[in-house]
Coordinates of C-alpha atoms in Angstrom, one line a residue:
M1 CA 87.7 88.2 82.9
T2 CA 84.3 89.6 84.2
M3 CA 83.4 88.9 87.7
Q4 CA 79.5 88.1 88.1
P5 CA 78.2 91.0 90.2
W6 CA 76.8 88.6 92.8
F7 CA 79.7 87.4 94.1
P8 CA 81.7 90.9 95.2
D9 CA 78.1 91.7 96.7
A10 CA 77.7 88.2 98.6
K11 CA 80.4 89.2 101.3
L12 CA 80.0 86.0 103.3
G13 CA 80.2 82.3 102.1
I14 CA 80.6 79.1 104.3
F15 CA 83.0 76.6 103.0
V16 CA 82.3 72.7 104.1
H17 CA 84.9 70.1 104.6
W18 CA 83.1 67.2 104.5
G19 CA 84.3 63.8 103.5
I20 CA 85.5 60.6 104.6
Y21 CA 88.4 61.7 106.3
A22 CA 85.5 62.9 109.1
V23 CA 84.9 59.4 110.3
D24 CA 88.3 58.9 112.4
G25 CA 88.4 62.8 112.7
I26 CA 92.0 62.9 110.8
A27 CA 93.5 65.6 108.4
E28 CA 91.9 65.7 104.9
S29 CA 94.0 64.0 102.3
W30 CA 97.1 65.6 104.0
S31 CA 96.9 62.5 106.7
F32 CA 98.0 59.8 104.4
Y33 CA 100.1 61.7 102.2
N34 CA 102.3 63.1 105.0
G35 CA 102.7 59.6 106.2
Q36 CA 100.7 60.1 109.1
I37 CA 98.3 56.9 108.2
S38 CA 98.4 54.9 105.3
H39 CA 96.5 55.1 101.9
E40 CA 95.0 51.5 102.9
D41 CA 93.9 52.7 106.4
Y42 CA 92.6 56.0 105.2
M43 CA 90.1 54.6 103.0
K44 CA 89.1 52.0 105.3
Q45 CA 86.7 55.2 106.7
I46 CA 84.6 54.9 103.7
P47 CA 81.9 52.5 105.2
G48 CA 81.7 54.9 108.3
F49 CA 81.1 57.9 105.8
T50 CA 77.3 57.4 106.3
A51 CA 75.5 60.7 105.9
S52 CA 72.6 59.4 108.5
A53 CA 72.0 62.4 110.1
F54 CA 72.7 65.0 106.8
D55 CA 70.0 67.4 106.3
A56 CA 70.7 69.6 103.4
S57 CA 67.9 71.9 103.8
A58 CA 69.0 72.5 107.6
W59 CA 72.3 73.3 106.6
A60 CA 70.9 75.7 104.1
S61 CA 68.8 77.3 107.1
L62 CA 71.7 77.5 109.1
F63 CA 74.0 79.1 106.6
A64 CA 71.4 81.5 105.7
E65 CA 71.3 82.3 109.6
A66 CA 74.6 83.4 109.5
G67 CA 74.1 86.1 107.1
A68 CA 75.6 84.0 104.1
R69 CA 74.7 84.6 100.5
Y70 CA 76.5 81.1 99.2
A71 CA 78.4 77.8 100.0
V72 CA 81.4 76.1 98.8
L73 CA 80.8 72.2 99.2
T74 CA 84.2 70.1 98.8
A75 CA 82.7 67.6 96.5
K76 CA 86.0 65.9 95.8
H77 CA 89.4 66.5 97.7
H78 CA 92.7 65.6 97.1
D79 CA 91.8 61.9 98.1
G80 CA 89.9 61.2 95.0
F81 CA 86.5 60.5 97.2
A82 CA 83.5 61.9 95.1
L83 CA 80.2 62.9 96.8
W84 CA 78.1 62.2 93.9
P85 CA 77.6 59.4 91.9
T86 CA 80.5 59.8 89.3
A87 CA 80.6 57.1 86.7
L88 CA 84.2 57.4 86.2
S89 CA 85.4 56.3 90.2
S90 CA 84.4 53.8 92.6
L91 CA 85.6 56.2 94.8
R92 CA 82.5 57.7 95.4
T93 CA 78.9 58.0 97.5
E94 CA 76.2 56.2 95.6
R95 CA 73.8 58.8 97.6
D96 CA 73.8 62.1 95.8
L97 CA 74.9 64.2 98.6
V98 CA 75.9 67.0 96.0
G99 CA 72.7 67.1 94.4
E100 CA 70.9 67.1 97.8
Y101 CA 73.0 70.2 98.7
T102 CA 72.6 72.3 95.6
A103 CA 69.3 71.8 95.8
A104 CA 68.8 72.9 99.3
M105 CA 71.2 75.9 98.9
R106 CA 69.3 77.2 96.0
A107 CA 65.9 76.6 97.9
Q108 CA 67.4 78.8 100.6
G109 CA 68.3 81.4 98.1
L110 CA 72.1 80.7 98.6
R111 CA 74.3 80.3 95.7
A112 CA 75.8 76.6 95.4
G113 CA 79.7 76.5 94.8
L114 CA 81.6 73.0 94.7
Y115 CA 85.1 72.4 95.8
F116 CA 87.1 70.1 93.1
S117 CA 90.8 68.9 93.5
H118 CA 93.0 69.4 90.4
L119 CA 95.1 66.5 91.8
D120 CA 93.9 63.4 92.9
W121 CA 96.4 61.4 94.9
S122 CA 94.5 58.0 94.7
H123 CA 94.2 58.1 90.6
P124 CA 96.2 55.5 89.0
D125 CA 97.4 57.8 86.8
Y126 CA 98.1 61.2 88.4
A127 CA 101.7 60.6 89.3
S128 CA 102.1 59.3 85.6
V129 CA 105.7 57.6 86.2
G130 CA 104.7 56.5 90.1
S131 CA 103.4 53.4 91.7
G132 CA 103.3 52.0 95.0
D133 CA 103.9 54.3 97.9
N134 CA 105.6 57.0 95.0
R135 CA 102.0 57.5 93.4
F136 CA 101.2 60.1 95.7
A137 CA 104.1 62.1 93.9
Y138 CA 104.4 63.9 90.6
P139 CA 107.0 63.3 88.3
P140 CA 110.1 65.8 87.9
P141 CA 109.9 68.3 84.9
G142 CA 110.3 66.4 81.7
Q143 CA 109.6 63.0 82.9
E144 CA 106.0 62.7 82.7
D145 CA 104.5 59.5 81.1
P146 CA 102.5 61.7 78.2
E147 CA 100.2 58.4 77.8
R148 CA 99.1 58.4 81.5
W149 CA 98.9 62.0 82.0
E150 CA 96.7 62.3 78.9
R151 CA 94.5 59.7 80.8
F152 CA 94.0 61.2 83.7
L153 CA 93.4 64.7 82.1
A154 CA 90.3 62.9 80.1
F155 CA 89.3 61.8 83.6
H156 CA 89.7 65.3 85.4
R157 CA 87.9 66.9 82.6
G158 CA 85.1 64.0 82.8
Q159 CA 84.2 64.7 86.5
L160 CA 84.0 68.4 86.0
A161 CA 81.7 68.0 82.8
E162 CA 79.6 65.7 85.4
L163 CA 79.3 68.2 88.0
Q164 CA 78.6 70.9 85.3
E165 CA 76.0 69.1 83.4
R166 CA 74.3 67.9 86.9
Y167 CA 74.4 70.4 89.3
A168 CA 75.5 74.1 87.4
P169 CA 77.1 75.5 90.3
D170 CA 77.3 78.9 90.5
L171 CA 81.3 78.9 91.8
L172 CA 83.9 76.3 91.0
W173 CA 86.5 76.5 93.9
F174 CA 89.4 74.7 92.7
D175 CA 92.5 73.4 94.6
G176 CA 95.5 71.7 94.1
D177 CA 97.1 73.1 91.0
W178 CA 100.6 73.4 92.3
E179 CA 101.7 69.9 91.2
R180 CA 101.6 70.9 87.3
S181 CA 102.3 73.7 85.1
A182 CA 99.5 75.6 83.8
A183 CA 100.7 74.2 80.5
L184 CA 100.3 70.8 81.8
W185 CA 96.6 71.4 83.3
R186 CA 96.2 73.4 80.1
M187 CA 94.4 75.9 82.0
D188 CA 93.6 78.4 79.4
A189 CA 91.5 75.6 77.7
L190 CA 90.1 74.5 80.9
R191 CA 88.6 77.8 81.3
E192 CA 87.3 78.0 77.7
E193 CA 85.7 74.6 78.7
L194 CA 84.1 75.5 81.8
Q195 CA 82.3 78.8 80.6
G196 CA 81.2 77.2 77.3
R197 CA 79.1 74.9 79.5
Q198 CA 78.3 77.8 82.0
P199 CA 79.2 81.3 81.1
S200 CA 78.0 82.7 84.0
V201 CA 80.4 80.3 86.4
V202 CA 82.5 82.2 88.8
I203 CA 86.1 80.6 89.2
N204 CA 88.2 81.0 91.8
G205 CA 91.9 81.8 91.5
R206 CA 93.2 78.5 91.8
M207 CA 94.0 78.4 88.0
Q208 CA 97.3 79.7 87.7
G209 CA 96.2 82.7 86.0
F210 CA 92.9 81.8 84.7
G211 CA 90.7 82.2 87.6
D212 CA 88.6 85.2 88.8
Y213 CA 89.5 86.0 91.9
A214 CA 92.2 85.6 94.5
T215 CA 92.0 83.0 97.7
P216 CA 94.2 84.2 100.8
E217 CA 94.0 81.6 103.6
Q218 CA 93.8 81.6 107.1
G219 CA 94.9 85.3 107.2
V220 CA 93.6 88.7 106.5
P221 CA 96.1 90.5 103.9
I222 CA 97.7 93.5 105.4
D223 CA 97.6 94.9 101.6
P224 CA 94.3 93.6 100.3
P225 CA 94.2 92.2 96.7
A226 CA 93.7 95.0 94.2
G227 CA 90.8 93.2 92.7
P228 CA 87.7 90.7 94.1
W229 CA 89.1 88.3 96.5
E230 CA 88.1 85.7 99.1
L231 CA 89.7 84.9 102.7
C232 CA 88.9 81.3 103.4
L233 CA 89.0 80.6 107.2
T234 CA 88.8 77.9 109.6
I235 CA 86.5 78.4 112.4
N236 CA 88.7 76.5 114.7
D237 CA 91.8 75.1 113.4
S238 CA 90.9 72.3 111.3
W239 CA 89.1 72.3 108.0
G240 CA 87.4 68.9 108.7
W241 CA 85.8 67.7 111.8
Q242 CA 88.4 66.4 114.3
E243 CA 87.4 66.0 117.5
S244 CA 90.6 66.9 119.6
D245 CA 90.3 70.7 117.9
T246 CA 88.4 72.5 120.4
N247 CA 90.1 75.6 119.9
H248 CA 87.2 77.7 118.3
K249 CA 87.2 81.2 117.5
S250 CA 85.1 83.6 119.5
V251 CA 82.0 85.0 118.1
R252 CA 84.0 88.4 118.5
Q253 CA 86.8 87.1 116.5
L254 CA 85.2 86.1 113.7
V255 CA 83.0 89.4 113.3
R256 CA 86.6 91.2 113.8
V257 CA 87.9 89.2 110.7
F258 CA 84.7 89.4 108.7
A259 CA 84.9 93.5 109.1
E260 CA 88.6 93.5 108.1
T261 CA 87.9 91.4 105.1
I262 CA 85.0 93.2 103.7
G263 CA 86.5 96.5 104.5
G264 CA 89.5 95.1 102.3
G265 CA 86.9 94.7 99.5
G266 CA 86.7 91.1 99.7
N267 CA 84.6 88.2 101.1
L268 CA 84.6 85.9 104.0
L269 CA 84.5 82.0 103.4
L270 CA 84.2 80.6 106.6
D271 CA 84.8 77.0 106.8
V272 CA 82.7 74.3 108.9
G273 CA 83.7 70.6 109.4
P274 CA 80.9 68.4 109.6
R275 CA 80.9 65.0 111.3
A276 CA 80.8 62.0 109.2
D277 CA 76.8 61.8 109.5
G278 CA 76.6 65.1 108.1
S279 CA 75.9 66.8 111.5
I280 CA 77.7 70.1 112.1
T281 CA 78.5 70.6 116.0
P282 CA 77.0 72.6 118.3
E283 CA 79.8 74.6 118.7
Q284 CA 80.3 75.5 115.1
Q285 CA 76.3 76.3 115.1
V286 CA 76.5 78.8 117.7
R287 CA 79.3 81.0 116.5
L288 CA 77.6 80.9 112.5
R289 CA 74.2 82.1 114.6
G290 CA 76.3 84.5 116.7
L291 CA 78.0 85.7 113.3
G292 CA 74.5 86.3 111.5
S293 CA 73.0 88.3 114.6
W294 CA 75.5 90.7 114.2
I295 CA 75.0 91.0 110.6
R296 CA 71.8 91.4 110.7
A297 CA 72.0 94.2 113.3
H298 CA 74.5 96.1 110.9
A299 CA 73.3 95.0 107.5
P300 CA 73.7 98.4 106.0
A301 CA 77.3 98.5 106.7
V302 CA 77.7 94.9 104.8
Y303 CA 75.8 94.2 102.2
G304 CA 76.0 96.5 99.0
T305 CA 78.8 98.1 100.2
L306 CA 82.8 98.8 98.5
R307 CA 86.0 98.6 100.0
G308 CA 86.5 101.0 102.7
L309 CA 89.4 103.5 103.0
P310 CA 93.0 102.7 102.5
P311 CA 95.1 102.5 106.0
G312 CA 95.8 105.4 107.7
H313 CA 92.6 107.1 108.1
F314 CA 91.1 105.2 110.7
N315 CA 91.9 103.0 113.4
G316 CA 89.6 100.0 112.4
A317 CA 88.1 98.8 109.3
T318 CA 85.6 100.6 107.0
T319 CA 82.9 100.1 104.3
L320 CA 81.4 102.8 102.1
S321 CA 77.7 102.8 100.5
A322 CA 77.3 102.2 96.7
D323 CA 76.7 106.1 95.8
R324 CA 79.9 107.0 98.4
R325 CA 78.0 109.4 100.6
R326 CA 78.1 107.2 103.4
L327 CA 81.4 105.6 105.0
Y328 CA 81.0 102.9 107.5
L329 CA 83.4 102.7 110.8
F330 CA 84.1 99.5 112.6
V331 CA 85.0 100.4 116.2
F332 CA 86.4 97.1 117.3
D333 CA 87.8 98.6 121.0
R334 CA 86.3 101.1 123.5
P335 CA 87.2 104.6 122.7
N336 CA 88.3 107.0 125.4
E337 CA 86.0 109.3 124.6
Y338 CA 85.9 109.6 120.9
V339 CA 87.2 108.0 117.8
V340 CA 89.3 109.9 115.0
L341 CA 88.7 109.8 111.3
R342 CA 91.8 111.5 109.4
G343 CA 91.9 112.6 105.6
V344 CA 88.6 113.1 104.5
R345 CA 88.1 116.2 102.3
S346 CA 84.1 115.8 101.8
T347 CA 82.4 117.4 105.0
V348 CA 80.6 115.2 107.4
T349 CA 77.3 116.2 107.4
G350 CA 76.1 113.6 110.4
V351 CA 77.3 110.5 112.7
R352 CA 75.0 108.1 114.0
T353 CA 75.0 104.5 115.5
L354 CA 73.5 102.2 113.2
A355 CA 71.0 101.5 116.4
G356 CA 69.7 105.2 115.1
R357 CA 71.3 107.6 117.9
P358 CA 72.9 110.4 116.6
L359 CA 76.5 111.5 118.0
H360 CA 78.4 114.7 118.3
H361 CA 81.2 115.5 116.0
T362 CA 83.7 118.0 115.3
R363 CA 86.2 118.9 113.1
F364 CA 89.7 120.1 114.1
G365 CA 92.5 121.5 112.2
G366 CA 93.2 121.8 108.5
L367 CA 94.7 124.1 106.2
G368 CA 93.8 124.9 102.5
E369 CA 93.5 121.4 100.7
V370 CA 94.7 119.7 103.6
P371 CA 91.7 118.5 105.6
G372 CA 91.8 118.4 109.6
W373 CA 90.5 115.7 111.8
E374 CA 87.0 114.6 112.4
Y375 CA 86.5 114.0 115.9
I376 CA 83.3 111.6 116.6
Y377 CA 82.4 111.2 120.4
V378 CA 81.2 107.9 121.6
E379 CA 79.5 106.8 124.7
D380 CA 79.9 103.4 126.3
S381 CA 76.1 103.2 126.3
D382 CA 76.5 103.6 122.3
L383 CA 78.7 100.3 121.8
D384 CA 77.9 96.9 120.4
P385 CA 79.5 94.2 122.7
L386 CA 80.9 92.5 119.8
C387 CA 81.6 95.6 117.0
T388 CA 80.0 99.1 117.1
V389 CA 79.3 100.6 113.6
L390 CA 79.4 104.3 113.2
E391 CA 77.3 105.8 109.8
V392 CA 79.2 108.7 108.7
A393 CA 77.2 110.6 106.1
L394 CA 78.9 113.0 103.9
D395 CA 77.6 116.1 101.6
S396 CA 79.4 114.7 98.4
P397 CA 81.0 111.2 97.2
L398 CA 83.9 110.4 99.3
E399 CA 87.1 112.3 98.4
T400 CA 90.2 111.8 100.6
Y401 CA 93.6 113.5 101.1
R402 CA 97.2 111.5 100.7
T403 CA 100.2 113.2 101.5
H404 CA 102.5 114.3 98.8
T405 CA 106.1 114.1 99.1
R406 CA 107.8 117.2 98.4
D407 CA 110.9 117.1 95.5

């Protein structure tokens, strides 16, 4: 599977969880699945989902200001409610919110992605053998109703065809694959079908082995995936808008997570939850703009870079220029006189802050092929209030030393 080059170069995307659940500010889909509210009462939110303040161009401008290169909108969550006028279900908006979104993102130069839930807890054929309150469950292995499952698959494929043929999303972000096997979903055939319509579409990893990249959630992996990956993270604790959730991460926390993510070779997909009218809260806007301001000031260490050093070389995140001759060090905390770079065989020819001030550096120790320590002296006046980035120039493409165990 060949990854489209725009995706690993993007570094930041904006995830948008927006749906009828924003009317009462309850959890998307799971609130009725887990019995916190009845399915009937959950669906009573539909008339309140007005999108009266939805301005797709304002969204796109805000996301670009945040430094994002793409966005992903929940075209349909597990509740089955579609944000486009699908011909295949009555659970839909009459206004083409997906169309407005995709057009605005592209006008701003952002890639437009769409989230789509494989499962659909509101569709009468999804559970195949269930009905009533049991229609949210999936059958035990071997108890599937083949005819009903075939009808559901036709519906599932039909909605995906609508999305691709109407909007040509740059990225399809799937979810909800866990209740059936890859064989029952026919994931291999689905991937061929999706790429048959759009050969260059990027497909996330929730395809049971038939996606393009991994999607860890709500925490930076200690050992990042070897291939392309993306961390999806909420700004507060909720995916969709919930009025009671005021536990927003600070801009400094978001910068740190972002640096750790790109240092491990991933993208950050940072989630916002608009209100039912389509407006994004001031608290979330402030954080997006704050992150974007920091990214703009440190763009050379972000865009066009590769994953950085393995753990142990530097006490913090790092990225590497495409030619591997510039190493970027993300200094999260206030140094006590200096920071240390270890295990780098390439000779350091200069160090500067991204603001441009050259820094004194000295190499200590080293014997034969084993390099010593590069001490980089940093003054308080050099520090960025959110995260300081140092550019380390090398005399040759980065070469590192790893300890070998004696026999």
